[in-house]
Amino acid sequence: MAINNVKGTHDIIADEARSFDYVENVSGQIASMFAFQPVRPPVLEHSELFIRGVGEGSDVVRKEMYTFDDKGGRSLTLRPEFTAGIIRLIIQNKLLATNELPLKFYYCGPVFRYERPQLGRYRQFNQFGVESVGHNSPYADVEVIALAYTILQSLGLENVTIKINTLGDETSRNNYRAALKDYFKDKIANMCGDCQTRYEVNPLRILDCKVPEDQEIVKHAPKMSQYISLESQKRFIKVLDALREMEIPYEVDDTLVRGLDYYSETVYEFHYVSAKGNDYGAVGGGGHYDKLVHELGGPDLPGTGFSFGVERLVSVLSDDGLLNNKQELDAYVMPIGEEAQEHALNVADELRLLGYKVDICFDNVKLANMFKRAEKKNAKLALIIGEDEIKNNKVIIKDMETKEQTSVDFDALGDTCDELFNKKECCGGKRECCEGDECECKKGE
Ligand code: AMP
């Protein structure tokens, strides 16, 4: 019997994989423009890192972690998120002591959560995100939000809703927690089992409950905004003012608490409903954290960051027709007969070294059939090599769009393609004309 993939995982193939590459590359390039540097923490970490970092009150740690003992008896976990791992990496490599702050990193890769699979929800999915660690300025939060917003805009997602809230400092949250406990005291027995646990470990999380009957009760709960300290309010106003100044639209949502326990002060989520009306949930979210670095054994320094769900970004982009993910070839080499196939390798090699995308047909099929394949692969040129071409050291070039056809010397193939593709740049010493000290191809001029 065939073996299928694990529930909640998915295979990302060809066109879709190109979409993932595209989203990740655009995001990485923009993060670099904001002076963030790449990091690649391991997928496997000690379970303790997430228990202490993400928090025992979070659904992620209580119910969703892929945790197991390895053969040496260590409790390990497949990362359910990146932030805790990046903070560990920063502390362990003593990066805070040896660098100007904030440290600015971006990351991308798979994360694992044992959730109920549904639209936009997987058990293995990919996140792209950033962390800016070690600076307490509210503008560090704004810079990170601006970065996320720039990425979404560059991908073509214009109508993004940014929901933003402040959780305040520790005192604000302690006061609010006490107020929530008081409010839910005589109601919690009639609420769902999850809320009963949340009531004990982190009553703020009750505000996120999705059970309709519980949501009715939550509606009338005290509002977080009434418990935010003056200091935190001032900080939040600075964030909102700066966003307005930068023309980044937002909606204050004082029920937004986020799922991970380490957040404090500013938190936010990015929402986007595709034109087809599919709501995949938040495409990203993030916030500020005060205690995480210290909690994981580092100095008392804050950080701020966000993460996008790459699957969700790809889904909304695909729904809205904003992806161009089809395979495209510059040339498809079509050798006729076995002997021509060997020549085809040389032809392809010559062009690939010049930066062209080239594929070869190795099947002895009819020419008409080869042309069909060239069309299917969106090849711009078909390069035909038959007996005559081998004899005369030539290649036939056929433009797949205009159907124009010419025969060129093998040695002139690179130059002819450059002319056809209107390539202006210098070959950079890849061809004979440029061997020696000075580039002679003059294409850069
Ligand atoms: P979080 O780390 O929970 O703040 O999640 C950040 C982003 O990851 C979310 O906004 C989603 O876009 C994405 N995400 C979270 N959980 C899942 C999941 N189970 N499947 C797919 N994407 C997810």
XYZ file of C-alpha atoms and ligand atoms in Angstrom:
468
model
C 0.000 0.000 0.000
C 1.220 3.514 -0.814
C 2.331 5.709 2.063
C 0.777 9.159 2.286
C 2.012 12.352 3.899
C 1.377 13.016 7.612
C -1.966 14.693 8.435
C -1.624 18.474 8.557
C 1.501 18.543 6.370
C 1.432 19.338 2.660
C 3.630 18.842 -0.390
C 4.666 22.067 -2.069
C 5.348 21.295 -5.720
C 6.835 23.230 -8.688
C 4.540 26.252 -9.375
C 3.529 26.471 -5.719
C 7.126 26.040 -4.554
C 8.092 28.890 -6.905
C 5.447 31.014 -5.158
C 6.990 30.199 -1.781
C 10.451 31.121 -3.114
C 9.039 34.370 -4.469
C 7.367 35.396 -1.185
C 10.437 34.437 0.837
C 12.856 36.215 -1.537
C 10.837 39.448 -1.649
C 10.508 39.390 2.151
C 14.231 38.713 2.644
C 15.253 41.465 0.229
C 13.055 44.023 1.984
C 14.283 42.898 5.419
C 17.840 43.478 4.129
C 16.848 46.988 3.038
C 15.837 47.597 6.661
C 19.303 46.296 7.718
C 18.058 42.989 9.134
C 20.470 40.070 8.763
C 19.610 36.430 8.090
C 19.728 33.734 10.800
C 18.983 30.017 10.663
C 18.352 28.538 14.095
C 17.884 24.747 14.285
C 14.444 23.155 14.029
C 15.137 21.053 17.140
C 15.460 22.749 20.525
C 15.276 21.646 24.155
C 11.596 21.575 25.172
C 12.424 23.753 28.157
C 13.176 26.670 25.803
C 9.555 26.908 24.640
C 8.039 26.061 28.025
C 9.940 28.952 29.583
C 9.934 31.208 26.522
C 6.496 30.885 24.943
C 4.870 30.170 28.318
C 2.898 27.391 29.953
C -0.274 29.479 29.657
C -0.222 29.449 25.845
C -2.196 26.944 23.765
C 0.982 26.361 21.759
C 2.858 24.928 24.761
C -0.113 23.291 26.499
C -1.531 21.434 23.522
C 0.330 21.895 20.283
C 4.008 21.032 20.648
C 5.663 18.089 18.896
C 7.710 16.947 21.888
C 9.580 13.655 22.226
C 12.513 12.093 24.073
C 15.527 11.445 21.842
C 17.618 8.278 22.135
C 19.704 9.980 24.853
C 16.586 10.659 26.924
C 16.541 14.446 26.300
C 13.161 16.095 25.885
C 13.264 17.843 22.510
C 10.662 19.850 20.605
C 10.228 20.696 16.906
C 10.058 24.499 17.062
C 6.462 25.792 17.228
C 7.737 29.342 16.553
C 11.057 31.124 15.962
C 11.354 33.882 18.556
C 12.444 31.766 21.531
C 15.093 30.002 19.407
C 16.469 33.296 18.119
C 16.725 34.737 21.626
C 18.532 31.555 22.736
C 20.895 31.903 19.753
C 21.583 35.546 20.668
C 22.281 34.770 24.317
C 24.330 31.627 23.703
C 26.530 33.366 21.110
C 26.938 36.445 23.365
C 25.766 38.706 20.548
C 24.289 41.370 22.837
C 27.650 42.171 24.406
C 29.610 42.438 21.169
C 27.288 44.323 18.826
C 25.542 47.640 18.491
C 21.902 47.311 19.591
C 19.312 46.517 18.451
C 20.355 43.243 16.873
C 18.215 42.845 13.773
C 17.615 39.385 12.349
C 15.239 37.809 9.842
C 14.409 34.146 9.452
C 12.400 31.738 7.378
C 11.544 28.069 7.700
C 9.116 25.423 8.891
C 7.400 25.409 12.298
C 5.271 22.656 13.826
C 2.037 22.873 15.809
C -0.380 20.061 16.567
C -3.514 21.986 15.571
C -6.762 20.869 13.946
C -6.060 21.106 10.187
C -8.492 23.371 8.278
C -8.394 26.167 5.667
C -5.109 28.035 6.223
C -4.173 25.865 9.216
C -1.496 23.189 9.001
C 0.580 21.168 11.439
C 3.775 21.934 9.557
C 3.826 25.389 8.015
C 6.385 28.047 7.126
C 7.026 31.361 8.773
C 9.006 34.379 7.658
C 9.720 36.904 10.383
C 12.081 39.312 12.049
C 13.326 40.129 15.552
C 14.839 43.437 16.644
C 16.426 42.831 20.034
C 17.985 45.065 22.664
C 16.463 48.509 22.173
C 13.533 49.879 24.148
C 12.460 52.644 21.765
C 8.790 52.475 20.679
C 10.167 53.362 17.246
C 11.869 49.962 17.100
C 8.293 48.548 17.125
C 7.278 51.012 14.411
C 10.260 50.088 12.241
C 9.287 46.435 12.423
C 5.625 47.165 11.576
C 6.757 49.378 8.679
C 8.930 46.528 7.417
C 6.010 44.074 7.518
C 3.755 46.599 5.788
C 6.357 47.241 3.062
C 6.608 43.510 2.392
C 2.823 43.162 2.064
C 2.667 46.159 -0.260
C 5.560 44.918 -2.384
C 3.731 41.623 -2.798
C 0.758 43.613 -4.096
C -1.519 43.227 -1.047
C -2.932 46.742 -0.880
C -5.923 46.409 1.427
C -4.229 45.063 4.518
C -5.852 45.687 7.877
C -3.416 46.168 10.739
C -5.105 45.517 14.074
C -3.085 46.967 16.899
C -3.362 47.066 20.686
C -1.288 47.609 23.777
C -1.029 45.018 26.525
C 0.775 47.578 28.694
C 3.672 46.909 31.069
C 3.782 44.240 33.758
C 1.799 46.304 36.282
C -0.912 47.050 33.721
C -1.228 43.366 32.876
C -1.260 42.242 36.524
C -4.058 44.711 37.298
C -6.012 43.650 34.227
C -5.536 39.951 35.032
C -6.929 40.564 38.528
C -9.941 42.423 37.037
C -10.603 39.564 34.594
C -10.368 36.963 37.356
C -12.890 38.923 39.342
C -15.261 39.255 36.347
C -15.095 35.578 35.334
C -15.176 34.237 38.945
C -18.873 33.319 38.960
C -19.071 32.592 35.203
C -16.106 30.313 34.562
C -17.858 27.103 35.740
C -20.238 27.449 32.747
C -17.502 28.130 30.190
C -15.466 25.680 28.048
C -12.734 23.470 29.502
C -10.016 25.489 27.773
C -11.250 28.715 29.334
C -11.270 27.029 32.753
C -7.569 26.210 32.339
C -6.871 29.686 30.941
C -8.606 31.160 33.996
C -5.961 29.482 36.174
C -2.831 29.997 34.045
C -3.473 33.163 32.007
C -6.960 34.736 32.089
C -6.025 37.146 29.265
C -6.203 34.222 26.865
C -9.939 33.795 27.638
C -10.501 36.874 25.434
C -9.361 34.802 22.444
C -11.918 31.989 22.999
C -13.757 31.016 19.803
C -16.726 29.209 21.477
C -19.822 31.340 20.600
C -21.469 31.062 24.070
C -18.190 32.054 25.734
C -17.740 34.961 23.321
C -21.070 36.380 24.568
C -19.688 36.389 28.119
C -16.317 37.770 26.956
C -18.093 40.703 25.223
C -19.002 42.242 28.576
C -15.637 41.646 30.280
C -13.638 44.686 31.506
C -11.653 46.362 28.706
C -7.876 46.213 28.731
C -7.586 49.896 27.846
C -8.888 50.845 31.318
C -5.911 49.169 33.015
C -3.001 50.442 30.927
C -0.498 52.500 32.973
C 0.144 56.109 31.995
C 3.676 55.224 30.894
C 2.416 52.470 28.572
C -0.339 54.702 27.194
C 2.267 57.332 26.289
C 4.372 54.683 24.602
C 1.401 53.405 22.599
C 0.474 56.925 21.476
C 4.036 57.409 20.181
C 3.694 54.205 18.152
C 0.322 55.254 16.699
C 1.529 58.794 15.936
C 4.561 57.462 14.089
C 2.418 55.021 12.085
C 0.092 57.858 11.093
C 3.091 59.975 10.127
C 4.306 57.138 7.898
C 0.804 56.726 6.419
C 0.539 53.166 7.637
C -3.166 52.498 8.270
C -4.232 50.746 11.497
C -7.275 49.915 13.589
C -6.959 49.869 17.376
C -8.563 46.648 18.638
C -8.520 46.426 22.393
C -9.527 42.751 22.406
C -6.319 41.724 20.608
C -4.127 39.699 23.014
C -2.070 37.357 20.728
C -1.478 33.701 21.456
C 2.028 33.686 22.891
C 2.614 34.635 26.541
C 5.785 36.705 26.125
C 4.174 39.801 24.596
C 3.901 43.146 26.399
C 3.136 46.730 25.292
C 2.410 46.942 21.527
C 0.911 43.897 19.763
C -0.556 43.688 16.262
C -1.890 41.417 13.542
C -2.104 41.717 9.760
C -5.427 40.667 8.225
C -6.312 40.320 4.590
C -9.422 38.828 3.053
C -8.822 37.752 -0.540
C -11.010 39.071 -3.373
C -12.668 35.631 -3.506
C -13.787 36.260 0.070
C -11.644 33.512 1.570
C -10.607 34.457 5.092
C -7.449 32.526 5.943
C -7.140 34.192 9.365
C -4.281 36.533 10.189
C -1.487 36.479 7.592
C 0.916 37.628 10.298
C 1.286 39.021 13.743
C 3.794 40.222 16.247
C 4.604 42.511 19.083
C 6.972 43.781 21.722
C 8.369 41.616 24.534
C 9.974 42.880 27.741
C 10.866 39.793 29.737
C 11.723 37.067 27.229
C 15.474 37.746 26.971
C 15.822 37.757 30.759
C 13.536 34.732 31.146
C 15.870 32.757 28.862
C 18.986 33.674 30.850
C 20.053 36.924 29.161
C 20.180 40.553 30.344
C 17.080 42.607 31.056
C 16.524 43.817 27.489
C 13.384 43.989 25.374
C 12.757 42.928 21.799
C 10.137 43.261 19.107
C 9.238 41.214 16.054
C 6.587 39.757 13.766
C 6.065 36.625 11.755
C 4.094 35.933 8.597
C 2.530 32.593 7.728
C 3.996 31.926 4.275
C 1.200 29.438 3.347
C -1.401 32.098 4.077
C 0.442 34.758 2.081
C 0.739 32.396 -0.888
C -2.992 31.528 -0.613
C -4.208 35.150 -0.652
C -1.770 36.081 -3.431
C -2.954 33.121 -5.477
C -6.653 33.923 -4.853
C -6.073 37.486 -5.979
C -4.116 36.490 -9.099
C -0.965 38.184 -7.839
C 1.381 35.295 -8.543
C 3.287 34.644 -11.708
C 4.581 31.213 -10.831
C 4.572 29.321 -14.126
C 7.794 27.795 -15.348
C 9.459 29.959 -17.979
C 12.326 28.943 -20.211
C 14.507 31.130 -22.378
C 15.249 28.242 -24.676
C 14.193 24.649 -25.270
C 16.809 22.621 -27.134
C 15.314 20.086 -29.552
C 17.907 17.618 -30.895
C 16.826 15.274 -33.672
C 18.451 11.892 -33.194
C 20.911 10.448 -30.696
C 24.019 12.184 -32.062
C 22.320 15.570 -31.856
C 21.532 14.996 -28.185
C 25.198 15.182 -27.291
C 25.459 18.485 -29.167
C 22.339 19.658 -27.351
C 24.205 19.358 -24.064
C 26.900 21.719 -25.368
C 24.345 24.184 -26.726
C 22.478 24.229 -23.407
C 25.723 24.529 -21.464
C 26.887 27.510 -23.521
C 23.640 29.393 -22.830
C 23.300 28.363 -19.186
C 26.776 29.768 -18.512
C 25.513 33.083 -19.889
C 22.601 33.015 -17.434
C 19.819 31.693 -19.674
C 17.235 29.161 -18.472
C 17.479 26.207 -20.796
C 15.970 22.723 -20.954
C 16.674 19.870 -23.393
C 14.340 17.333 -24.964
C 15.963 13.904 -24.667
C 13.038 11.984 -26.168
C 13.213 10.859 -29.777
C 9.776 12.237 -30.564
C 8.506 14.049 -33.677
C 9.479 17.694 -34.074
C 5.820 18.779 -33.777
C 5.670 17.034 -30.436
C 8.827 18.811 -29.286
C 7.268 22.147 -30.210
C 4.226 21.285 -28.092
C 6.526 20.622 -25.164
C 8.349 23.911 -25.767
C 5.007 25.724 -25.625
C 3.973 23.950 -22.447
C 7.216 25.004 -20.796
C 6.696 28.627 -21.931
C 9.989 28.579 -23.842
C 10.761 31.794 -25.701
C 13.106 30.123 -28.200
C 13.240 26.637 -29.689
C 16.753 25.560 -30.693
C 16.766 22.808 -33.289
C 19.757 20.606 -34.019
C 19.477 18.110 -36.860
C 22.031 16.220 -39.004
C 22.798 19.288 -41.165
C 23.357 21.479 -38.148
C 25.825 19.001 -36.670
C 27.709 18.823 -39.960
C 27.899 22.606 -40.326
C 28.287 23.454 -36.651
C 25.055 25.436 -36.641
C 21.879 25.776 -34.603
C 18.406 26.756 -35.835
C 16.782 29.345 -33.619
C 13.001 29.679 -33.778
C 11.246 32.478 -31.913
C 8.201 30.774 -30.384
C 6.113 33.950 -30.499
C 6.916 35.488 -33.903
C 7.661 32.064 -35.434
C 10.706 33.641 -37.149
C 13.507 31.214 -37.780
C 17.256 31.712 -38.399
C 20.260 29.479 -38.621
C 23.344 30.658 -36.712
C 26.875 29.375 -36.169
C 27.266 27.600 -32.865
C 29.953 30.168 -31.916
C 27.537 33.048 -32.490
C 24.735 31.530 -30.429
C 25.439 33.532 -27.260
C 25.609 36.850 -29.102
C 22.464 36.095 -31.100
C 20.544 35.260 -27.929
C 21.809 38.445 -26.260
C 20.482 40.421 -29.224
C 17.151 38.610 -29.208
C 16.740 39.104 -25.459
C 18.035 42.648 -25.699
C 20.658 42.017 -23.058
C 22.701 45.090 -22.527
C 24.952 44.035 -19.732
C 28.544 43.052 -20.209
C 29.164 39.329 -20.261
C 31.616 39.860 -17.417
C 34.423 37.840 -18.909
C 32.376 34.725 -19.597
C 33.065 34.779 -23.342
C 36.265 34.774 -25.345
C 35.804 38.433 -26.298
C 36.333 39.344 -22.671
C 39.287 37.180 -21.840
C 42.285 39.222 -20.796
C 42.413 42.432 -18.788
C 39.695 44.469 -20.378
C 36.137 43.604 -21.309
C 35.812 43.914 -25.044
C 32.240 42.873 -25.622
C 31.153 46.484 -24.946
C 27.683 45.331 -23.982
C 27.914 47.289 -20.748
C 28.300 50.570 -22.618
P 1.957 33.214 15.575
O 3.361 32.712 15.712
O 0.941 32.352 16.251
O 1.834 34.660 15.911
O 1.584 33.099 14.029
C 2.128 33.952 13.053
C 1.487 33.661 11.732
O 1.757 32.302 11.348
C -0.032 33.734 11.747
O -0.473 35.056 11.573
C -0.405 32.858 10.577
O -0.285 33.578 9.368
C 0.647 31.786 10.611
N 0.127 30.568 11.265
C -0.036 30.341 12.585
N -0.498 29.097 12.807
C -0.621 28.511 11.585
C -1.009 27.208 11.125
N -1.368 26.247 11.977
N -0.999 26.959 9.802
C -0.620 27.917 8.912
N -0.220 29.147 9.281
C -0.214 29.446 10.595
